XYZ file of C-alpha atoms in Angstrom:
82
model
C -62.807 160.391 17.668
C -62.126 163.288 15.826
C -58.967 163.852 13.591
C -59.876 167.458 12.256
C -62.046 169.993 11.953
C -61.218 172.540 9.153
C -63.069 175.407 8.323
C -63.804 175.151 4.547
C -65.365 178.761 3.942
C -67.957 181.014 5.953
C -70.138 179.101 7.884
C -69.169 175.858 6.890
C -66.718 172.910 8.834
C -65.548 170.212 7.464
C -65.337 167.623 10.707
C -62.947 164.482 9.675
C -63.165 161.489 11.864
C -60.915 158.519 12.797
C -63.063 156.020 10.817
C -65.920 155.887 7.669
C -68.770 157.427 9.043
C -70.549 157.427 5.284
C -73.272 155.371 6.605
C -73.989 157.206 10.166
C -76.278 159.070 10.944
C -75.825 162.432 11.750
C -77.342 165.103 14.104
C -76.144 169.068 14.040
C -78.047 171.667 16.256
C -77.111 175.350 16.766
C -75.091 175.716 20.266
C -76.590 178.508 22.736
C -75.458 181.847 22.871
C -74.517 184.058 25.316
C -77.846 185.992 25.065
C -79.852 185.773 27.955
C -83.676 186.532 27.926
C -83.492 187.229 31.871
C -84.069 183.728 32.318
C -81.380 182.303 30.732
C -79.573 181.514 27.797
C -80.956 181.873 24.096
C -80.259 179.862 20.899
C -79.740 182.924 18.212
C -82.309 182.382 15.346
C -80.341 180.267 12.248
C -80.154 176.840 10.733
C -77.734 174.240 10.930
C -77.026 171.572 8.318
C -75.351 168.295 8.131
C -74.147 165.791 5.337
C -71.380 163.384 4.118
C -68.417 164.862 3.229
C -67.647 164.478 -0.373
C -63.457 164.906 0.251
C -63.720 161.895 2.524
C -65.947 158.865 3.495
C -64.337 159.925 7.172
C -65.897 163.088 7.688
C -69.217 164.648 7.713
C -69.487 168.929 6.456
C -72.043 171.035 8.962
C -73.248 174.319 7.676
C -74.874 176.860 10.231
C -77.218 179.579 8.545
C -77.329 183.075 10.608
C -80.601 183.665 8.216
C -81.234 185.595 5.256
C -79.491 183.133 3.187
C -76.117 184.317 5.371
C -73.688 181.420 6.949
C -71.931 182.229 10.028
C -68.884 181.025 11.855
C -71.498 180.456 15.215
C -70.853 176.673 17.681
C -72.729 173.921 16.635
C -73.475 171.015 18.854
C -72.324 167.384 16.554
C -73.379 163.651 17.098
C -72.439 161.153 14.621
C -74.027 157.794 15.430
C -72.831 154.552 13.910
């Protein structure tokens, strides 16, 4: 499970687990929004990122890009699998 999750700057988490997850393998995707095309929800246009977390061999950092080279605070969706 998870121990932490601390927000490191902008954009970017740093999630810290209760085990090594150095060699997982990780999945990030951007969680919906609450804009609706009429038919439902929308994903907002950015990019999400995942790697190892250099601080610890426990924790993974995820990144989410609100485009233009910006980062944003915006949910991500996280699934380390080991």
């Amino acid at each position: 499970g998870v121990v932490s999750a601390t927000k490191t700057k902008a954009g970017v988490t740093a999630i810290v687990f209760q085990q090594d997850v150095s060699n997982c393998a990780y999945v990030a995707t951007p969680a919906l929004t609450t804009a609706f095309d009429g038919k439902g929800p929308v994903a907002a246009p950015s990019d999400v990122a995942v790697g190892p977390y250099s601080v610890s061999k426990d924790g993974v950092l995820v990144s989410r890009g609100a485009g233009a080279g910006n980062l944003s605070d915006a949910p991500v969706n996280l699934a380390v699998c080991c």
